[in-house]
Short mmCIF file of C-alpha atoms in Angstrom, two decimals:
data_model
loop_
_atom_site.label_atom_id
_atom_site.label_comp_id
_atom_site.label_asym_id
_atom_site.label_seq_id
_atom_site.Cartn_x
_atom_site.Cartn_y
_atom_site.Cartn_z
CA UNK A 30 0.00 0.00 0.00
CA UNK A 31 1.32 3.59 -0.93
CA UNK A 32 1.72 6.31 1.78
CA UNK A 33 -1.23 7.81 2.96
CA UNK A 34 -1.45 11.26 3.65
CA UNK A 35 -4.27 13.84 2.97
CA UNK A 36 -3.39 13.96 -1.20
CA UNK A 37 -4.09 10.33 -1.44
CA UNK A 38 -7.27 10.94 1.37
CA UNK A 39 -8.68 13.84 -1.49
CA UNK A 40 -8.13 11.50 -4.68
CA UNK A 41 -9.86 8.47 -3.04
CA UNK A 42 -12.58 10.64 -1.93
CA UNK A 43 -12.95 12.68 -5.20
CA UNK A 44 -13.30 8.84 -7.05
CA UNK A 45 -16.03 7.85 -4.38
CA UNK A 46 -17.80 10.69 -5.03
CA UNK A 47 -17.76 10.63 -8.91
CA UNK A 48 -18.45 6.46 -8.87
CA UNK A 49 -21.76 7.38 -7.03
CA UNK A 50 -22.59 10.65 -8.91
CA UNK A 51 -22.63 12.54 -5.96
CA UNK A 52 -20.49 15.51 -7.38
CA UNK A 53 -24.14 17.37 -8.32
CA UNK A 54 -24.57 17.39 -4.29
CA UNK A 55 -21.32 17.97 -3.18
CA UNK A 56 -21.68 21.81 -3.81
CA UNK A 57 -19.64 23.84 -0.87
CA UNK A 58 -23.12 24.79 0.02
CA UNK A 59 -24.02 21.06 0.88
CA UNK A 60 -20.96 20.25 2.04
CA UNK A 61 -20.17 23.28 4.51
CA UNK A 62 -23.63 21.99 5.87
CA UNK A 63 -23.03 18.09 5.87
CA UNK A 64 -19.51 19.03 8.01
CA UNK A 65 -21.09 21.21 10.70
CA UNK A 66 -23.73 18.61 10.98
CA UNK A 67 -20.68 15.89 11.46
CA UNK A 68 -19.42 18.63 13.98
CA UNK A 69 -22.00 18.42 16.25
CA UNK A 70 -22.04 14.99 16.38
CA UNK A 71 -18.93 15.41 17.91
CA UNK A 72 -19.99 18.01 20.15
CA UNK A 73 -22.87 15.46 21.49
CA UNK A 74 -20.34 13.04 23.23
CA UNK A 75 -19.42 15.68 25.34
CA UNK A 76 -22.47 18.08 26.02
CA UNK A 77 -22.86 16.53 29.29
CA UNK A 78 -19.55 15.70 30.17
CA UNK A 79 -17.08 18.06 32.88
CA UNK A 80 -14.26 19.18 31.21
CA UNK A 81 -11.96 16.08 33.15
CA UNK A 82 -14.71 13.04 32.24
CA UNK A 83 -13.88 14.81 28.50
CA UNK A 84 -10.22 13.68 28.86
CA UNK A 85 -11.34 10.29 29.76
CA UNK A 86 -13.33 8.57 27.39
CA UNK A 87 -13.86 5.12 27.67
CA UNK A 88 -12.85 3.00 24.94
CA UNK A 89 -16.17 2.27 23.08
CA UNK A 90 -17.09 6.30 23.64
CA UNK A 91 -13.31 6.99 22.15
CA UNK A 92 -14.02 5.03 19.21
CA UNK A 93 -17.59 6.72 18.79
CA UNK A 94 -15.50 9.85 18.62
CA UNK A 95 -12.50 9.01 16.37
CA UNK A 96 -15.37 7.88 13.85
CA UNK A 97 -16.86 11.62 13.75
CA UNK A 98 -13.08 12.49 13.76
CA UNK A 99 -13.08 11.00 10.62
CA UNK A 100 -16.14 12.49 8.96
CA UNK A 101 -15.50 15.90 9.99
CA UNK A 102 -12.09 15.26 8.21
CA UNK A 103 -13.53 13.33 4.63
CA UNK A 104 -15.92 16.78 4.13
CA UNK A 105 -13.57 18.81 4.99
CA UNK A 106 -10.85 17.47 2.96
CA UNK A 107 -13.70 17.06 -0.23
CA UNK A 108 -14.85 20.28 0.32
CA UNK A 109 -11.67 21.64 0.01
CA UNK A 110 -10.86 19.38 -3.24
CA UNK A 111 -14.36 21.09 -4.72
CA UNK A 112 -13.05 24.50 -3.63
CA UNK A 113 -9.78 24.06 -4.94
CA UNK A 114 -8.27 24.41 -1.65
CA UNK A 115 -5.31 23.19 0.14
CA UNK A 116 -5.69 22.30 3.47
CA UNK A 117 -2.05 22.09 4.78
CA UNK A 118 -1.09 25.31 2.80
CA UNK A 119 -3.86 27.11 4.53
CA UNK A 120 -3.41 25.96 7.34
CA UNK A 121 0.31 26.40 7.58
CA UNK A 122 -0.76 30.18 6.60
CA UNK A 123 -2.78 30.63 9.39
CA UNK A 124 -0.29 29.02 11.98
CA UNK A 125 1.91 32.23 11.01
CA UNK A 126 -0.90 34.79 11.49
CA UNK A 127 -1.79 32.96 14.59
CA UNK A 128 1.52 33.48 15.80
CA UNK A 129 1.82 36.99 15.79
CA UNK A 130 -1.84 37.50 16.91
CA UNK A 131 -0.77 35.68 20.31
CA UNK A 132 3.23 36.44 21.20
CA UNK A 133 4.19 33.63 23.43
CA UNK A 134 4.46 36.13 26.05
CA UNK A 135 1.39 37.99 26.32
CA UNK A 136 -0.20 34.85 25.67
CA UNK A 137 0.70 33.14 28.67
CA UNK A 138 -0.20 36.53 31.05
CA UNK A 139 -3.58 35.80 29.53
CA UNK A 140 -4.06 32.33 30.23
CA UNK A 141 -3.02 32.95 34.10
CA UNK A 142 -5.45 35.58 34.21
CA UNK A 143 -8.26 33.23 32.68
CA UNK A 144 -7.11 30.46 34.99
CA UNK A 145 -7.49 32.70 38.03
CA UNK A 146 -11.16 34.16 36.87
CA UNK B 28 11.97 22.75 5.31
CA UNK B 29 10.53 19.71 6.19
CA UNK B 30 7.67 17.73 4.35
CA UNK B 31 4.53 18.77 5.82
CA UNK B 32 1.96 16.62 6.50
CA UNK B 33 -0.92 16.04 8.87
CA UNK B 34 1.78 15.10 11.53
CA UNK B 35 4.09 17.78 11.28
CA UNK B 36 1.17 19.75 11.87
CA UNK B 37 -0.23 18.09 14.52
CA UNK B 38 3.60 18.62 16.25
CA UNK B 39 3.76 22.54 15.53
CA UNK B 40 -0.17 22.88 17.48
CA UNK B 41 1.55 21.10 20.60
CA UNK B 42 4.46 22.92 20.68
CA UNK B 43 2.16 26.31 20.18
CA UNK B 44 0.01 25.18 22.84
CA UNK B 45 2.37 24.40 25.11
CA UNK B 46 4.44 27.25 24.29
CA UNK B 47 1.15 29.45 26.01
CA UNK B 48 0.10 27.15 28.61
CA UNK B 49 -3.05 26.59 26.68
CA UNK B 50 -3.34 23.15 27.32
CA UNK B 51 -5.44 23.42 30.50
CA UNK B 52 -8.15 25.21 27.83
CA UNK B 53 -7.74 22.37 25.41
CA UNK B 54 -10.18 19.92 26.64
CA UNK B 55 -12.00 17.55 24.34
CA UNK B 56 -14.85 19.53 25.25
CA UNK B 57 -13.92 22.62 24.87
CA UNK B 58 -12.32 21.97 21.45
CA UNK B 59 -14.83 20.57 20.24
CA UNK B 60 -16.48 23.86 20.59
CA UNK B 61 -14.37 25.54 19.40
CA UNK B 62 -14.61 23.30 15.98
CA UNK B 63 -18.28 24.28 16.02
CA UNK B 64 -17.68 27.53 16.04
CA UNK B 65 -15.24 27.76 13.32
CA UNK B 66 -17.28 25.41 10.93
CA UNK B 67 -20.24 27.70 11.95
CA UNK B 68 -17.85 30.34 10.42
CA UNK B 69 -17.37 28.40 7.05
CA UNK B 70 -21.30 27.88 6.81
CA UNK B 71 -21.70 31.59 7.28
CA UNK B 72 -19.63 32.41 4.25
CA UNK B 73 -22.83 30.11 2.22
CA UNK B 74 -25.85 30.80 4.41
CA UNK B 75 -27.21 33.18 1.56
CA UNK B 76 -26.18 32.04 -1.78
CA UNK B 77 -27.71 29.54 -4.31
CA UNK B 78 -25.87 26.08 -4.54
CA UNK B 79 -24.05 27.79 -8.42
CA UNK B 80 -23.28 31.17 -6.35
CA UNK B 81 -21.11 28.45 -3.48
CA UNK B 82 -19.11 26.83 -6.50
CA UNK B 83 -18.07 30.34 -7.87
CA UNK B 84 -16.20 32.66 -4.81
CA UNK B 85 -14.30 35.20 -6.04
CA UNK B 86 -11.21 35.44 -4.68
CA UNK B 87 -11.15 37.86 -1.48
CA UNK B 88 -14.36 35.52 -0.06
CA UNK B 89 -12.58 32.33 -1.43
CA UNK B 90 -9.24 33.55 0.87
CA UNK B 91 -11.64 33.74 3.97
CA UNK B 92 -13.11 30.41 3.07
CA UNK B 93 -9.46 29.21 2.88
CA UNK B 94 -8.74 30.43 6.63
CA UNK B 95 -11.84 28.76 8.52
CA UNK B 96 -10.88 25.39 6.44
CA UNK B 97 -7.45 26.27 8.10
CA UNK B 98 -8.90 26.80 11.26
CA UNK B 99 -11.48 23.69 11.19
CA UNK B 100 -8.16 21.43 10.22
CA UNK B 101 -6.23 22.90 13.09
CA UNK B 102 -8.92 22.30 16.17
CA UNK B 103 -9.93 18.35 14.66
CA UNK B 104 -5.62 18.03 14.49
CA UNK B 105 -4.84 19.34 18.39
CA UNK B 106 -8.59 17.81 19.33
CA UNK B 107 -7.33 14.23 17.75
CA UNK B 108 -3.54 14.73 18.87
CA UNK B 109 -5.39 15.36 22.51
CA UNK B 110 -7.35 12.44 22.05
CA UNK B 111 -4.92 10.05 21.01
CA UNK B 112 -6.35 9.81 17.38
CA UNK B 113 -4.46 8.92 14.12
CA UNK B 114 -6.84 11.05 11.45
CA UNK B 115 -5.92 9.41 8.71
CA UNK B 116 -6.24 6.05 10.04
CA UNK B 117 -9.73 7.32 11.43
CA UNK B 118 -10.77 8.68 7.79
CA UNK B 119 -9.68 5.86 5.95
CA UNK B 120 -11.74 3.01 8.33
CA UNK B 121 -14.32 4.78 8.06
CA UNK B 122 -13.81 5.21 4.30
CA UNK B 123 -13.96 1.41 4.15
CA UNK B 124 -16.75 1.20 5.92
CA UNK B 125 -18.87 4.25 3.60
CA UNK B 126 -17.81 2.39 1.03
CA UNK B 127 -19.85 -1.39 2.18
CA UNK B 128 -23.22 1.00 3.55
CA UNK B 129 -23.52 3.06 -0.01
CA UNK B 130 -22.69 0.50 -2.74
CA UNK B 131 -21.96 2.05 -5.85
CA UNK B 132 -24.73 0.82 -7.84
CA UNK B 133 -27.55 1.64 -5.33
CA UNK B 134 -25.86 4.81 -4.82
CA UNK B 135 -25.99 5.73 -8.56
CA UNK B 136 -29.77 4.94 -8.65
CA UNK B 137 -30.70 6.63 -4.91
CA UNK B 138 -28.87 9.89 -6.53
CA UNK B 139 -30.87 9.93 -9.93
CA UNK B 140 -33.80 9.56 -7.90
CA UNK B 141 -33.37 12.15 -5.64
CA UNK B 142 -32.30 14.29 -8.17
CA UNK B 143 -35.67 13.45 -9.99
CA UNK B 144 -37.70 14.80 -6.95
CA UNK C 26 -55.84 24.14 30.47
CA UNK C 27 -54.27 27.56 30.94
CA UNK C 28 -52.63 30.14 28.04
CA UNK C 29 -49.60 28.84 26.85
CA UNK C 30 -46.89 30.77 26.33
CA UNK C 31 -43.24 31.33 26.55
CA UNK C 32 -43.57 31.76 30.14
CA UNK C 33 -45.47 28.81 31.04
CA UNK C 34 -43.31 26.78 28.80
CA UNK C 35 -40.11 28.37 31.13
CA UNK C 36 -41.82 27.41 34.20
CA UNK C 37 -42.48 23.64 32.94
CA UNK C 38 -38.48 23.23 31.64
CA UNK C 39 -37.67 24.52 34.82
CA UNK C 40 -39.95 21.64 36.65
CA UNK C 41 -38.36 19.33 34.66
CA UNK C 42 -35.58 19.57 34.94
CA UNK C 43 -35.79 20.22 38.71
CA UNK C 44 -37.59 17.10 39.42
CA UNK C 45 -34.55 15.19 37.61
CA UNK C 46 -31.90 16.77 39.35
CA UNK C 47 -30.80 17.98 36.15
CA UNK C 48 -29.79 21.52 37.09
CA UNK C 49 -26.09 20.51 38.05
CA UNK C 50 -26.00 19.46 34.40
CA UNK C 51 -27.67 22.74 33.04
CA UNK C 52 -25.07 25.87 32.61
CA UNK C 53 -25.03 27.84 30.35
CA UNK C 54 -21.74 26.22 28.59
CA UNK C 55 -23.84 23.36 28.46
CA UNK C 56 -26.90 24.35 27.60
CA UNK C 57 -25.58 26.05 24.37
CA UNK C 58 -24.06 22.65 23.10
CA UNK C 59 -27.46 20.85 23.61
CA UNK C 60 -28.68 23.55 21.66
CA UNK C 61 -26.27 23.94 18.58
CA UNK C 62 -26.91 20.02 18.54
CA UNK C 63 -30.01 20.03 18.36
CA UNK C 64 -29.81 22.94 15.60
CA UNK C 65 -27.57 20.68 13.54
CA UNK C 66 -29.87 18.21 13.59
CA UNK C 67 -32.26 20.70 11.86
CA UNK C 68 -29.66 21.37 9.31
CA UNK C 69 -29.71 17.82 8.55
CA UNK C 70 -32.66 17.30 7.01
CA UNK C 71 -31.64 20.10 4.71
CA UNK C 72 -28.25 19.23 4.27
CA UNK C 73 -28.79 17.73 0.33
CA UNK C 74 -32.53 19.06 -0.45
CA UNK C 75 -32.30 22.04 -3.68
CA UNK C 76 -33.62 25.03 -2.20
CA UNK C 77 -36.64 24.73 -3.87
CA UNK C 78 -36.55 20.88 -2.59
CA UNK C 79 -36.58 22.36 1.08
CA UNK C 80 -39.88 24.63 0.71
CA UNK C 81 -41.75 21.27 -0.08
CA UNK C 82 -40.79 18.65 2.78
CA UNK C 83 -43.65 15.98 2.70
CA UNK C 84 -45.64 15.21 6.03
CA UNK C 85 -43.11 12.91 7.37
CA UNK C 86 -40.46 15.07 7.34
CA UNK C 87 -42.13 17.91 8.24
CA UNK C 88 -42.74 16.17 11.42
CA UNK C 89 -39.41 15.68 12.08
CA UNK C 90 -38.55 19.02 11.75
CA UNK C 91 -41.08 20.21 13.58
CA UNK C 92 -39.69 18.31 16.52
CA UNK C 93 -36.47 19.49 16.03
CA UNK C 94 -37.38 23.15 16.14
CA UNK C 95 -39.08 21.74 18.93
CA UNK C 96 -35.63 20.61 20.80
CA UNK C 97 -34.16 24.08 19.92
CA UNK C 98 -36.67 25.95 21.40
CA UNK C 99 -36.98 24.00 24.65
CA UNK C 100 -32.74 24.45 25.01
CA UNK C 101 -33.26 28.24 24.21
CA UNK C 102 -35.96 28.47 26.86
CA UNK C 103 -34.31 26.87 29.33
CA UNK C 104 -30.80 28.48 28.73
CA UNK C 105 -32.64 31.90 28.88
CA UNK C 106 -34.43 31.11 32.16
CA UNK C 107 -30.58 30.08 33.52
CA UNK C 108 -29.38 32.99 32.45
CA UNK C 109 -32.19 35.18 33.79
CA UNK C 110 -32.58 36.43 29.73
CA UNK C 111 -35.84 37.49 28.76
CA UNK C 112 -36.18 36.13 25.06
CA UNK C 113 -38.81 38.15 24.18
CA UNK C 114 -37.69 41.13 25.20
CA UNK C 115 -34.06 40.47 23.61
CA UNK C 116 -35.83 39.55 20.23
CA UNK C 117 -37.86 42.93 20.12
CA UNK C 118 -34.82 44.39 21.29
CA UNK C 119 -32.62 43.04 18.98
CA UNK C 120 -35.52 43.85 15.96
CA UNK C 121 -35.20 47.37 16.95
CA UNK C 122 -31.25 47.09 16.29
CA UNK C 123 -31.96 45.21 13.09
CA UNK C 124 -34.54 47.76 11.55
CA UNK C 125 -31.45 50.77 12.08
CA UNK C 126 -28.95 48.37 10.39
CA UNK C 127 -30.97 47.02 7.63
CA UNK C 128 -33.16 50.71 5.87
CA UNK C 129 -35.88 48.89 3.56
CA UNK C 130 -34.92 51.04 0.51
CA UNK C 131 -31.54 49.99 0.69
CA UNK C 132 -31.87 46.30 1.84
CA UNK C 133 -34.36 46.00 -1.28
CA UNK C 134 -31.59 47.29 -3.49
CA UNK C 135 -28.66 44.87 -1.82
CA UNK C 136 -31.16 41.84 -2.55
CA UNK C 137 -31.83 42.90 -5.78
CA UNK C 138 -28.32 43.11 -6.62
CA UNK C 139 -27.76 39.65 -4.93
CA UNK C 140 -30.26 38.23 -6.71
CA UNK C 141 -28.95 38.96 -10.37
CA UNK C 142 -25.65 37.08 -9.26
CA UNK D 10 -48.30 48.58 23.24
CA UNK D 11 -50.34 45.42 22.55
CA UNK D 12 -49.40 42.42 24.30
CA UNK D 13 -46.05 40.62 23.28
CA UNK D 14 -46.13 37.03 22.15
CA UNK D 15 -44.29 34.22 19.63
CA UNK D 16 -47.24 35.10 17.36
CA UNK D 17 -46.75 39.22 17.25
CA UNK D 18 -43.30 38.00 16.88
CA UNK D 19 -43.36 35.83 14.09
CA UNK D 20 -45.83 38.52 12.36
CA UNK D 21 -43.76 41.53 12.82
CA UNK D 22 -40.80 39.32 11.51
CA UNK D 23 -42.76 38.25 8.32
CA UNK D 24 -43.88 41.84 7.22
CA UNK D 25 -39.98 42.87 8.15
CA UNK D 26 -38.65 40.19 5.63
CA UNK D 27 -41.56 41.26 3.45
CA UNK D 28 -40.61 45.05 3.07
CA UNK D 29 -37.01 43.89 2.34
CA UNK D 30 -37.56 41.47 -0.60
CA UNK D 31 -35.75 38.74 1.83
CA UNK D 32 -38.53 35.88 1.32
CA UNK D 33 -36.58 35.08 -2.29
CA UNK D 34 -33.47 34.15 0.66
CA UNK D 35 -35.38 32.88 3.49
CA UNK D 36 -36.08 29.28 2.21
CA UNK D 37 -35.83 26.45 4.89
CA UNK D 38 -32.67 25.33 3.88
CA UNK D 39 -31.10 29.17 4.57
CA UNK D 40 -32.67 29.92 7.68
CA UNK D 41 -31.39 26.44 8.89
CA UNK D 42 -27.95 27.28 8.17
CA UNK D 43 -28.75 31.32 9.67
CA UNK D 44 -29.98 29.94 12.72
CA UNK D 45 -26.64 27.46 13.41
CA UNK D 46 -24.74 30.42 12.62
CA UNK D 47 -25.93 31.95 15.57
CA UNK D 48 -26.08 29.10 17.39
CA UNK D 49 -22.56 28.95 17.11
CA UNK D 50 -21.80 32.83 17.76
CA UNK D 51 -23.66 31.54 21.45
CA UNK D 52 -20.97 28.72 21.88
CA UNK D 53 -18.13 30.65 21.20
CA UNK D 54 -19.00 33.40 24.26
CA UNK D 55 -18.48 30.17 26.44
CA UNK D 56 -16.03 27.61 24.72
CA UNK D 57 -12.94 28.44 26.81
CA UNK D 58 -14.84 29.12 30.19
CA UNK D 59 -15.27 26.70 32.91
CA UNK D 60 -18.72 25.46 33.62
CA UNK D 61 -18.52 27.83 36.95
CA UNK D 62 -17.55 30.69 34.64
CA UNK D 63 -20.36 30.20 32.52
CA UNK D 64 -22.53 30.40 35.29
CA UNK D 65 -21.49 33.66 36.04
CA UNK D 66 -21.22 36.18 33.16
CA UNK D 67 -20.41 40.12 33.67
CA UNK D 68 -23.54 42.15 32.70
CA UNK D 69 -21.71 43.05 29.18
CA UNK D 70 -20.94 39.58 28.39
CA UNK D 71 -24.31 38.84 29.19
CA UNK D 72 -25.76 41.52 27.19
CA UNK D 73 -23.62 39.89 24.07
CA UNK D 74 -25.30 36.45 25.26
CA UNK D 75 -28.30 38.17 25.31
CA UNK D 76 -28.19 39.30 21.78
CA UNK D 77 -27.32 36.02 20.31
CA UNK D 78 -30.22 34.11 22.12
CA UNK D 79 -32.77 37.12 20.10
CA UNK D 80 -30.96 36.16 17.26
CA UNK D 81 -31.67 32.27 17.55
CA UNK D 82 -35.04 32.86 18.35
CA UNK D 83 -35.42 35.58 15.49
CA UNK D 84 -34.53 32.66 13.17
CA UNK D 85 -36.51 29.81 14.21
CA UNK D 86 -39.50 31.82 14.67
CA UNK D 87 -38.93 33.27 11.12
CA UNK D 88 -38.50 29.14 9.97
CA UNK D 89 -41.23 27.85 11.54
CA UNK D 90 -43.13 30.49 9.75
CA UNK D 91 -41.92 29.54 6.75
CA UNK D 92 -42.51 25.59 7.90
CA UNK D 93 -45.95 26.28 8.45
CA UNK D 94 -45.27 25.04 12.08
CA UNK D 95 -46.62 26.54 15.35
CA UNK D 96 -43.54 26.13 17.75
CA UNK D 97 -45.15 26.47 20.78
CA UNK D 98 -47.61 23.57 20.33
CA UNK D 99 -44.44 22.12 18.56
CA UNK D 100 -42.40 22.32 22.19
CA UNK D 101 -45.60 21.10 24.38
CA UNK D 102 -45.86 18.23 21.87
CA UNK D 103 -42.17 17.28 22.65
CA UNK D 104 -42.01 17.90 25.64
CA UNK D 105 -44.88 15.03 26.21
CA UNK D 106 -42.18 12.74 24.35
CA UNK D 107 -39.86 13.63 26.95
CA UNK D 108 -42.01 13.56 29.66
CA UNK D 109 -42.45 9.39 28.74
CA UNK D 110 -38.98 9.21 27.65
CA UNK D 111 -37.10 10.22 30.65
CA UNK D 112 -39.59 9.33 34.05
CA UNK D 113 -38.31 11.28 36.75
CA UNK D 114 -37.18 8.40 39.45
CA UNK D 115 -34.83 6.65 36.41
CA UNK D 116 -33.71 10.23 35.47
CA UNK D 117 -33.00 11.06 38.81
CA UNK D 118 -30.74 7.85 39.34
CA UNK D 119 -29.08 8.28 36.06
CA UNK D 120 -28.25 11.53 36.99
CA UNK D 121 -26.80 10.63 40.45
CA UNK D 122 -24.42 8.48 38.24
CA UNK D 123 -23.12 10.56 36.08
CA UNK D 124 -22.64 13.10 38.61
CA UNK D 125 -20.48 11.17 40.62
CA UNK D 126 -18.37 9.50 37.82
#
């Protein structure tokens, strides 16, 4: 088997799509929609959790949540194969805008001030 | 440079994290909100337009499309590196297992159908 | 049987969820993932539907939705009452806002202009 | 001042969409996605707070929090409209459901449970 990695992830998704003749759905309309939906799927398993049961998800739960993982990932990754989009570059590019929005320093004041509210 | 790649990436949103003490924030639960919120963002950018106006951005609104994918890939990466999740290995399994509930075939006919209607 | 309204329907949540010791479970934080859940949900059903497609749900569907907006409302009731928010209030409030930001002669122009996109 | 209710609500709402030329936008499928939106503008005022901290909001927080839940209920009035559905029979309906679906003895042991895990 060749190397995954998110290129081979958008090809094999792209062919699922176009076997099924899905592509007329898969507008980034539709799919912005079918990945927030996926989204709060995820945000389900832990509506009623404290923020230390989150941290400590039994196995079956885990595995409930790696699989909505996953789907927020495949529209995400299609959607940004239909948009032309790509996903490391971008997000790479905001890494570097993230970094000067929160200097390491100030950043941590912040977060000792949050912890202390 | 390095290669990037979904782990490389994964790596750089530790070290950031870390870097700004933000790991007591970065609960399962609480980035999983934060993914909401950011894929909430990306379905703003659509709410409005007609499926043909969300396949043709120009490019100033196809740049801030570009930064919430970027944003939506970096909260599933630290939620899954929190979590102890391979993504890929998540997206493909569950590949495999899209592909046995939506034969092709059926698939084909269920989308002419509904496409019909 | 007495008026309904969003009062009473306050005061029965609130019974509710008293009666099942559910309060400890019910902040705010909470509260407002049980409700962007349940919204998704809602989205759901829409997810693939045409526009057009969406105006026309059949009876079944219909009732599903109708239970969804259902589920959103009783969340949004109940995280108002938490909160000590007034929803009706906010929404004329908020209407009052909207009517200043949005002129008709000029949001009839800005749809007209949208609409020949 | 007549008396303030969903219905004045959801009339005032229709005649403001009206005026605008907005009912060409406000299919089903759009107001879904508007109303997630700010669904998801209420998650982000408490992603990074601590259940305690979301309990206890400064008044211009709250005012923010405030805004959003007139927004939410601004849309889903404004849907069910559109739906044809009357959402406060729609909520009494449901909460019947819920009424049979969690009895208050079970509910109040499963809650015990969860509390103390």
């Amino acid at each position: 088997m060749g190397q995954r990695s998110l290129d081979t992830l958008r090809d094999e998704l792209r062919s699922f799509a176009t076997a099924r003749d899905w592509e007329q759905f898969h507008t980034p309309k539709n799919l912005a929609m079918a990945l927030i939906v996926e989204a709060a799927e995820l945000v389900e398993h832990f509506q009623w959790l404290t923020p230390e049961q989150s941290r400590q998800l039994d196995e079956p739960k885990l595995e409930q949540v790696r699989q909505e993982c996953a789907d927020i990932l495949i529209y995400l990754t299609r959607l940004a194969d239909v948009l032309g989009v790509d996903l490391l570059d971008a997000a790479y590019a905001k890494m570097a805008i993230n970094a000067v929005k929160y200097p390491v320093e100030q950043a941590r004041g912040n977060a000792a001030k949050a912890a202390r509210t």
